[in-house]
Coordinates of C-alpha atoms and ligand atoms in Angstrom, one line a residue:
Chain H
X16 CA 16.3 -1.3 13.1
X17 CA 13.8 -3.4 14.8
X18 CA 11.4 -0.6 15.8
X19 CA 7.7 -1.5 15.6
X20 CA 5.9 0.6 13.0
X21 CA 2.4 1.0 11.7
X22 CA 2.6 1.7 8.0
X23 CA 0.0 -0.5 6.4
X24 CA -3.2 -2.1 7.9
X25 CA -1.8 -5.5 7.0
X26 CA 1.2 -4.9 9.3
X27 CA -1.0 -5.8 12.3
X28 CA -2.4 -9.2 13.2
X29 CA -5.9 -9.8 14.5
X30 CA -4.4 -10.0 18.0
X31 CA -2.8 -6.6 17.6
X32 CA -6.2 -5.1 16.4
X33 CA -7.8 -6.5 19.5
X34 CA -5.1 -5.1 21.8
X35 CA -5.5 -1.7 20.2
X36 CA -9.2 -1.9 20.8
X37 CA -8.6 -2.8 24.5
X38 CA -6.1 0.0 25.0
X39 CA -8.3 2.5 23.3
X40 CA -11.2 1.6 25.6
X41 CA -8.8 2.0 28.5
X42 CA -7.7 5.5 27.4
X43 CA -11.3 6.5 26.9
X44 CA -12.1 5.5 30.4
X45 CA -8.9 7.0 31.8
X46 CA -7.7 9.7 29.4
X47 CA -5.1 11.2 31.8
X48 CA -2.2 8.8 31.6
X49 CA 1.1 10.7 31.2
X50 CA 2.9 7.8 29.5
X51 CA 4.8 10.0 27.1
X52 CA 6.2 12.2 29.9
X53 CA 9.7 13.4 28.8
X54 CA 9.3 11.9 25.3
X55 CA 9.3 13.8 22.0
X56 CA 7.1 13.0 19.1
X57 CA 7.7 14.4 15.6
X58 CA 4.7 15.1 13.5
X59 CA 5.9 15.6 10.0
X60 CA 3.1 16.8 7.7
X61 CA 4.6 17.1 4.2
X62 CA 1.1 18.0 3.1
X63 CA -1.5 19.6 5.2
X64 CA -4.2 17.6 6.9
X65 CA -5.6 19.6 9.7
X66 CA -8.0 16.9 11.0
X67 CA -5.5 14.1 11.2
X68 CA -2.8 16.4 12.7
X69 CA -5.1 17.7 15.4
X70 CA -6.2 14.2 16.3
X71 CA -2.6 13.0 16.6
X72 CA -1.4 16.1 18.5
X73 CA -4.3 15.8 20.9
X74 CA -3.4 12.2 21.5
X75 CA 0.2 13.1 22.1
X76 CA -0.7 16.0 24.4
X77 CA -3.0 13.8 26.5
X78 CA -0.2 11.4 26.9
X79 CA 2.1 14.2 28.1
X80 CA 4.5 14.1 25.2
X81 CA 6.3 17.1 23.5
X82 CA 5.6 17.7 19.9
X83 CA 8.1 18.9 17.2
X84 CA 7.6 19.0 13.5
X85 CA 6.0 20.9 10.7
X86 CA 2.5 21.2 9.2
X87 CA 3.4 21.9 5.7
X88 CA 6.6 21.1 3.9
X89 CA 6.7 24.6 2.2
X90 CA 7.8 26.0 5.5
X91 CA 10.6 23.5 6.0
X92 CA 13.9 22.4 4.6
X93 CA 12.1 20.0 2.3
X94 CA 11.5 22.8 -0.2
X95 CA 15.2 23.4 -0.2
X96 CA 15.6 20.1 -1.9
X97 CA 16.4 17.9 1.1
X98 CA 15.6 14.3 0.5
X99 CA 13.0 12.4 2.5
X100 CA 15.9 10.1 3.6
X101 CA 17.9 13.0 5.1
X102 CA 14.8 14.6 6.8
X103 CA 13.9 11.3 8.5
X104 CA 17.5 10.6 9.5
X105 CA 17.8 14.0 11.1
X106 CA 14.4 13.8 12.9
X107 CA 14.9 10.3 14.2
X108 CA 17.9 11.7 16.1
X109 CA 15.6 14.1 18.0
X110 CA 12.4 12.2 18.4
X111 CA 11.2 9.0 20.1
X112 CA 8.4 8.5 17.5
X113 CA 7.6 9.9 14.1
X114 CA 4.1 10.5 12.8
X115 CA 4.2 11.4 9.1
X116 CA 1.9 12.3 6.3
X117 CA 3.3 12.6 2.8
X118 CA 1.7 12.9 -0.7
X119 CA 3.9 10.2 -2.2
X120 CA 2.8 6.5 -2.0
X121 CA 5.3 4.3 -0.2
X122 CA 7.0 7.2 1.5
X123 CA 6.0 6.0 5.0
X124 CA 7.4 2.5 4.4
X125 CA 10.6 4.0 3.1
X126 CA 10.8 6.3 6.1
X127 CA 10.4 3.3 8.5
X128 CA 13.4 1.7 6.8
X129 CA 15.5 4.8 7.3
X130 CA 14.4 5.7 10.8
X131 CA 15.8 4.4 14.1
X132 CA 12.5 5.1 15.9
X133 CA 9.0 3.8 15.2
X134 CA 7.1 5.4 12.3
X135 CA 3.3 5.8 12.2
X136 CA 1.8 6.4 8.7
X137 CA -0.7 9.2 8.9
X138 CA -1.5 8.8 5.2
X139 CA 0.8 8.2 2.2
X140 CA -0.9 9.6 -0.9
X141 CA -3.7 7.3 -2.0
X142 CA -2.0 4.3 -0.4
X143 CA -2.6 3.7 3.3
X144 CA -4.0 5.4 6.3
X145 CA -4.0 2.7 8.9
X146 CA -4.9 4.8 12.0
X147 CA -8.2 5.7 10.3
X148 CA -9.0 2.1 9.9
X149 CA -8.2 1.3 13.5
X150 CA -10.4 4.1 14.7
X151 CA -13.2 2.8 12.3
X152 CA -12.8 -0.6 14.0
X153 CA -12.9 0.9 17.4
X154 CA -16.1 2.7 16.4
X155 CA -17.6 -0.5 15.2
X156 CA -16.7 -2.5 18.3
X157 CA -17.9 0.3 20.6
X158 CA -21.3 0.7 19.0
X159 CA -21.9 -3.0 18.2
X160 CA -20.1 -4.6 21.1
X161 CA -18.5 -7.1 18.7
X162 CA -16.5 -7.4 15.5
X163 CA -17.8 -10.7 14.4
X164 CA -21.1 -11.1 12.4
X165 CA -21.2 -7.5 11.2
X166 CA -23.3 -6.5 8.2
X167 CA -21.3 -3.7 6.8
X168 CA -22.6 -1.4 4.0
X169 CA -20.1 0.7 2.1
X170 CA -21.5 3.5 0.0
X171 CA -20.1 6.0 -2.5
X172 CA -16.6 5.8 -4.0
X173 CA -15.5 2.3 -3.5
X174 CA -13.0 2.3 -6.3
X175 CA -10.5 5.0 -5.1
X176 CA -11.6 5.2 -1.5
X177 CA -8.6 3.8 0.5
X178 CA -10.5 3.9 3.8
X179 CA -13.1 1.3 2.5
X180 CA -10.4 -0.9 1.1
X181 CA -8.4 -0.9 4.4
X182 CA -11.6 -1.4 6.4
X183 CA -12.5 -4.4 4.2
X184 CA -9.1 -6.0 4.8
X185 CA -9.3 -5.4 8.6
X186 CA -12.9 -6.7 8.9
X187 CA -11.9 -9.9 7.0
X188 CA -10.0 -11.0 10.0
X189 CA -13.2 -11.4 11.9
X190 CA -15.9 -14.1 11.7
X191 CA -18.8 -14.0 9.2
X192 CA -18.8 -10.4 8.0
X193 CA -21.3 -9.6 5.3
X194 CA -20.2 -6.8 2.9
X195 CA -22.7 -4.8 0.9
X196 CA -21.2 -2.5 -1.7
X197 CA -23.3 0.4 -3.0
X198 CA -21.6 2.4 -5.8
X199 CA -22.1 3.7 -9.3
X200 CA -20.5 1.2 -11.8
X201 CA -17.7 3.8 -12.5
X202 CA -16.7 3.6 -8.8
X203 CA -17.4 0.0 -8.0
X204 CA -15.3 -2.0 -5.6
X205 CA -12.1 -3.2 -7.5
X206 CA -12.0 -6.9 -8.5
X207 CA -8.9 -7.6 -6.4
X208 CA -10.9 -7.0 -3.2
X209 CA -13.8 -9.1 -4.3
X210 CA -11.4 -11.9 -5.3
X211 CA -9.8 -11.6 -1.9
X212 CA -13.1 -12.0 -0.1
X213 CA -14.0 -15.0 -2.3
X214 CA -10.7 -16.6 -1.4
X215 CA -11.6 -16.2 2.2
X216 CA -15.1 -17.6 1.6
X217 CA -16.7 -14.3 2.7
X218 CA -20.0 -13.0 1.4
X219 CA -20.5 -9.7 -0.4
X220 CA -23.2 -8.2 -2.5
X221 CA -23.1 -5.4 -5.0
X222 CA -25.7 -2.8 -5.6
X223 CA -25.9 0.3 -7.7
X224 CA -29.0 1.7 -6.0
X225 CA -29.2 3.2 -2.6
X226 CA -32.6 1.9 -1.4
X227 CA -34.2 0.1 1.6
X228 CA -31.7 -2.7 1.4
X229 CA -30.0 -0.8 4.1
X230 CA -32.5 -2.0 6.6
X231 CA -30.2 -5.0 7.3
X232 CA -27.2 -2.9 8.0
X233 CA -25.3 -2.9 11.3
X234 CA -22.9 -0.2 10.0
X235 CA -23.3 2.1 7.0
X236 CA -20.0 3.5 6.0
X237 CA -20.4 6.6 3.8
X238 CA -17.7 8.1 1.6
X239 CA -17.4 11.1 -0.6
X240 CA -17.9 10.8 -4.4
X241 CA -15.3 13.2 -5.6
X242 CA -15.7 15.1 -8.9
X243 CA -12.1 14.7 -9.9
X244 CA -12.5 10.9 -10.0
X245 CA -14.6 11.2 -13.1
X246 CA -12.9 11.7 -16.5
X247 CA -16.1 13.1 -17.9
X248 CA -17.9 15.7 -15.7
X249 CA -21.3 14.6 -17.2
X250 CA -20.8 11.2 -15.5
X251 CA -20.3 12.9 -12.2
X252 CA -23.4 15.0 -12.6
X253 CA -25.4 11.8 -13.2
X254 CA -24.4 10.2 -9.9
X255 CA -23.6 13.0 -7.6
X256 CA -27.0 13.1 -6.0
X257 CA -27.8 9.4 -6.1
X258 CA -25.7 8.4 -3.1
X259 CA -26.9 10.8 -0.5
X260 CA -28.1 9.5 2.8
X261 CA -31.2 11.4 4.1
X262 CA -32.9 11.0 7.5
X263 CA -36.1 9.6 6.0
X264 CA -34.2 6.6 4.6
X265 CA -33.3 5.6 8.1
X266 CA -36.8 4.8 9.2
X267 CA -36.6 1.0 8.8
X268 CA -33.0 0.6 9.8
X269 CA -32.0 -1.5 12.8
X270 CA -31.8 0.1 16.2
X271 CA -28.2 -0.8 16.6
X272 CA -27.2 0.6 13.2
X273 CA -24.7 3.4 13.2
X274 CA -23.5 5.6 10.3
X275 CA -19.8 6.2 9.9
X276 CA -17.9 8.6 7.6
X277 CA -14.2 9.4 7.6
X278 CA -15.0 13.1 7.2
X279 CA -14.9 15.7 5.8
X280 CA -18.3 15.2 4.2
X281 CA -19.5 17.3 1.3
X282 CA -23.2 16.5 0.6
X283 CA -23.4 12.7 0.8
X284 CA -24.9 12.8 4.3
X285 CA -27.7 15.3 4.5
X286 CA -27.5 17.5 7.6
X287 CA -31.0 16.3 8.6
X288 CA -29.3 13.0 9.6
X289 CA -27.0 14.7 12.1
X290 CA -29.5 14.8 14.9
X291 CA -30.5 11.2 14.4
X292 CA -29.0 9.0 17.2
X293 CA -27.8 6.7 14.5
X294 CA -25.4 9.3 13.2
X295 CA -22.1 8.4 14.6
X296 CA -19.5 10.3 12.5
X297 CA -18.6 13.0 14.9
X298 CA -18.2 10.5 17.8
X299 CA -16.1 8.5 15.4
X300 CA -13.7 11.4 15.0
X301 CA -13.4 11.6 18.8
X302 CA -12.7 7.9 19.0
X303 CA -9.7 8.7 16.8
X304 CA -7.9 10.4 19.7
X305 CA -8.2 7.3 22.0
X306 CA -7.3 5.0 19.1
X307 CA -4.2 7.0 18.3
X308 CA -3.2 7.1 22.0
X309 CA -3.5 3.3 22.0
X310 CA -1.4 2.9 18.8
X311 CA 1.3 5.1 20.3
X312 CA 1.3 3.2 23.6
X313 CA 1.4 -0.1 21.8
X314 CA 4.3 0.8 19.4
X315 CA 6.4 2.3 22.2
X316 CA 5.6 -0.5 24.6
X317 CA 4.3 2.0 27.1
X318 CA 1.6 -0.4 28.4
Chain T
X11 CA 31.0 -18.0 -43.0
X12 CA 28.8 -21.0 -42.3
X13 CA 26.1 -21.3 -39.8
X14 CA 28.4 -20.7 -36.9
X15 CA 28.2 -18.1 -34.3
X16 CA 30.4 -15.1 -35.0
X17 CA 31.7 -15.0 -31.5
X18 CA 34.8 -16.9 -30.6
X19 CA 34.8 -19.8 -28.3
X20 CA 36.0 -19.4 -24.7
X21 CA 38.3 -21.7 -22.7
X22 CA 36.4 -21.4 -19.5
X23 CA 33.6 -19.2 -18.3
X24 CA 29.9 -18.8 -19.1
X25 CA 27.9 -18.5 -22.3
X26 CA 24.5 -16.8 -22.0
X27 CA 22.4 -17.6 -25.0
X28 CA 18.8 -17.0 -26.1
X29 CA 18.8 -13.3 -25.0
X30 CA 16.3 -11.2 -27.0
X31 CA 18.3 -8.7 -29.2
X32 CA 16.5 -5.8 -27.6
X33 CA 17.6 -7.0 -24.1
X34 CA 21.3 -7.4 -24.8
X35 CA 22.5 -4.2 -23.3
X36 CA 20.0 -4.5 -20.3
X37 CA 21.5 -7.9 -19.5
X38 CA 25.0 -6.5 -19.7
X39 CA 24.0 -3.7 -17.4
X40 CA 22.1 -5.9 -14.9
X41 CA 25.1 -8.3 -14.6
X42 CA 27.4 -5.2 -14.5
X43 CA 29.5 -6.7 -17.3
X44 CA 30.3 -3.2 -18.4
X45 CA 32.3 -2.9 -15.2
X46 CA 34.1 -6.2 -15.1
X47 CA 37.7 -6.9 -15.8
X48 CA 37.1 -10.3 -17.5
X49 CA 37.0 -10.7 -21.2
X50 CA 33.4 -10.2 -22.4
X51 CA 32.4 -10.8 -26.0
X52 CA 28.9 -10.5 -27.4
X53 CA 27.0 -10.8 -30.6
X54 CA 23.6 -9.4 -31.5
X55 CA 20.9 -10.1 -34.1
X56 CA 22.1 -13.7 -34.6
X57 CA 19.9 -16.2 -36.4
X58 CA 17.6 -18.1 -34.1
X59 CA 14.9 -20.6 -34.7
X60 CA 13.2 -19.6 -31.5
X61 CA 13.3 -15.8 -31.6
X62 CA 13.3 -13.1 -34.2
X63 CA 16.7 -12.0 -33.3
X64 CA 18.8 -13.1 -30.5
X65 CA 21.9 -12.1 -28.7
X66 CA 24.7 -14.1 -27.0
X67 CA 27.2 -13.1 -24.4
X68 CA 30.4 -14.9 -23.4
X69 CA 32.2 -14.1 -20.3
X70 CA 35.6 -15.5 -19.7
X71 CA 36.5 -16.9 -16.2
X72 CA 33.1 -16.0 -14.8
X73 CA 30.6 -18.4 -13.2
X74 CA 27.3 -17.0 -12.0
X75 CA 25.4 -18.1 -8.9
X76 CA 21.7 -18.9 -9.7
X77 CA 20.6 -15.9 -7.6
X78 CA 22.8 -13.6 -9.5
X79 CA 21.9 -14.8 -13.0
X80 CA 18.1 -15.0 -12.3
X81 CA 18.1 -11.2 -12.1
X82 CA 18.2 -11.2 -15.9
X83 CA 15.0 -13.3 -16.2
X84 CA 12.8 -10.2 -16.3
X85 CA 14.4 -9.0 -19.5
X86 CA 15.5 -12.4 -20.9
X87 CA 13.0 -14.9 -19.6
X88 CA 14.3 -17.7 -21.9
X89 CA 18.0 -17.2 -21.4
X90 CA 20.1 -20.3 -21.2
X91 CA 23.5 -20.6 -19.6
X92 CA 26.3 -23.0 -20.6
X93 CA 29.2 -23.3 -18.2
X94 CA 32.5 -24.0 -20.0
X95 CA 35.6 -25.6 -18.8
X96 CA 38.4 -26.5 -21.2
X97 CA 36.2 -25.6 -24.2
X98 CA 33.7 -28.2 -23.1
X99 CA 30.2 -27.5 -21.8
X100 CA 30.1 -28.8 -18.3
X101 CA 26.8 -27.4 -17.1
X102 CA 23.5 -26.0 -18.4
X103 CA 21.1 -23.7 -16.7
X104 CA 17.8 -22.0 -17.7
X105 CA 17.0 -18.8 -15.9
X106 CA 14.1 -18.5 -13.6
X107 CA 12.2 -15.4 -12.4
X108 CA 13.0 -15.1 -8.7
X109 CA 10.4 -14.5 -6.0
X110 CA 11.8 -11.1 -5.1
X111 CA 13.3 -8.6 -7.3
X112 CA 15.6 -5.8 -6.2
X113 CA 16.3 -2.7 -8.1
X114 CA 15.9 -4.0 -11.7
X115 CA 12.4 -2.8 -12.6
X116 CA 10.8 0.5 -12.1
X117 CA 7.5 0.9 -10.3
X118 CA 4.8 1.9 -12.8
X119 CA 3.1 4.2 -10.3
X120 CA 4.2 7.8 -11.0
X121 CA 3.3 8.7 -7.4
X122 CA 5.5 6.0 -5.9
X123 CA 8.3 7.3 -3.7
X124 CA 10.8 5.1 -5.6
X125 CA 10.2 7.3 -8.7
X126 CA 11.0 10.5 -6.7
X127 CA 13.9 9.6 -4.5
X128 CA 17.1 7.8 -5.4
X129 CA 16.3 4.5 -3.8
X130 CA 16.3 0.8 -4.8
X131 CA 13.0 -0.7 -5.8
X132 CA 11.9 -4.0 -4.2
X133 CA 9.2 -6.1 -5.6
X134 CA 7.5 -9.3 -4.6
X135 CA 6.8 -11.4 -7.7
X136 CA 3.1 -12.3 -7.4
X137 CA 3.0 -13.9 -10.9
X138 CA 5.8 -15.2 -13.1
X139 CA 3.9 -15.6 -16.4
X140 CA 2.8 -13.0 -17.2
X141 CA 5.0 -11.1 -14.8
X142 CA 3.3 -9.1 -12.1
X143 CA 5.4 -7.3 -9.4
X144 CA 4.1 -5.9 -6.2
X145 CA 6.0 -2.8 -5.0
X146 CA 7.2 -3.0 -1.4
X147 CA 6.6 0.7 -1.0
X148 CA 3.4 1.9 -2.7
X149 CA 1.9 -1.7 -2.7
X150 CA 0.8 -1.3 -6.3
X151 CA 1.2 -4.0 -8.9
X152 CA 3.3 -3.5 -12.0
X153 CA 2.2 -5.8 -14.8
X154 CA 4.4 -7.0 -17.6
X155 CA 3.2 -4.6 -20.2
X156 CA 3.8 -1.7 -17.8
X157 CA 7.3 -2.9 -16.8
X158 CA 10.3 -0.7 -17.4
X159 CA 13.9 -1.7 -16.6
X160 CA 15.8 0.8 -14.6
Ligands
ZN430 ZN1 5.8 1.6 -6.0

């Protein structure tokens, strides 16, 4: 079983990140490349995630591939007690590639060990969602024309937000990033990530207030502050309106600055930001299709 | 009875000493001594200057490879082995926690696939004292005080 997989963002080297970036740019310039003609891709969504599924299925369709799979395990044999092992064994007989999302952490790594064909992790519980990170990187390189020397502000839930952790790991492969963390103390960036940056000699700054310090930012990466993360609802009420980005706050930000968000948003980006040219989160979502085309082409050696 | 271990001597084989009393049956199960055909004798709650209560296991005709015996280090970190030939101690060994651990401990993460499907756990040992294990699957770290033996 030597199939190439994408399970965790740490599975890829810097060279592979850069190759995905190049391929994504190529697919964006020439989206009609029927490289998956005659191939079957299984999209196994053991829990629903409409956004991610549509993005993958668009990428597969654009590449000319056929799709099999399910969108919710309640409509499949999984509810009849079939193990993940047996589901993956069966599907890997039918498909050339498996894209899976599963509520349990580590499920994608396990599936990749069972499967004879490559597996792409489209989210395993709170653990990893590497294609999101690669599309974030593509959005950064597209808007900044570089991945070195990026001043990256991360805002909101930095404790549980897996997207910010993976993006931090990915950006640490590039030269001289500056990280600025803006979060309530309850949702601060975990120590392990700060220690990791220290070990690589990389700079980071922590803030609890969302103020004009953002004027230095190249990228502001916004995340949701979710109510269920707070044991005490009173604590949530205290911070829920503190980390909201409003259009008037963008006045003194740099011209090249762009705002990213993994979506869906709740209220953390006010709708008055949407028409500002610095708002990039909807373009970011479209970049996901090209990035996923690139990942598929890379794993299946189609290019 | 004098200060002598109440477990008879063996002609040849292995004596595993300095096992915490609470870990005796875990050691037996990790080494699968409950399934072996050789003569196994053990004693529990024996006097020890080092520990509150300790256990000892003697296995006739068995010699363990380091890799095999190191599996018990998670539950018996101070275990010592004496290899016996003709009633004489011919070798001594102190167990060591290996760099990788397969299917001995449980992942502490209730949402980890290894706690939902019947599969072996695999950990990378990222710290030996105190023990910290990184799960190959969910990537979470199980610390010594959270550790449970399967
Ligand atoms: Zn685990």
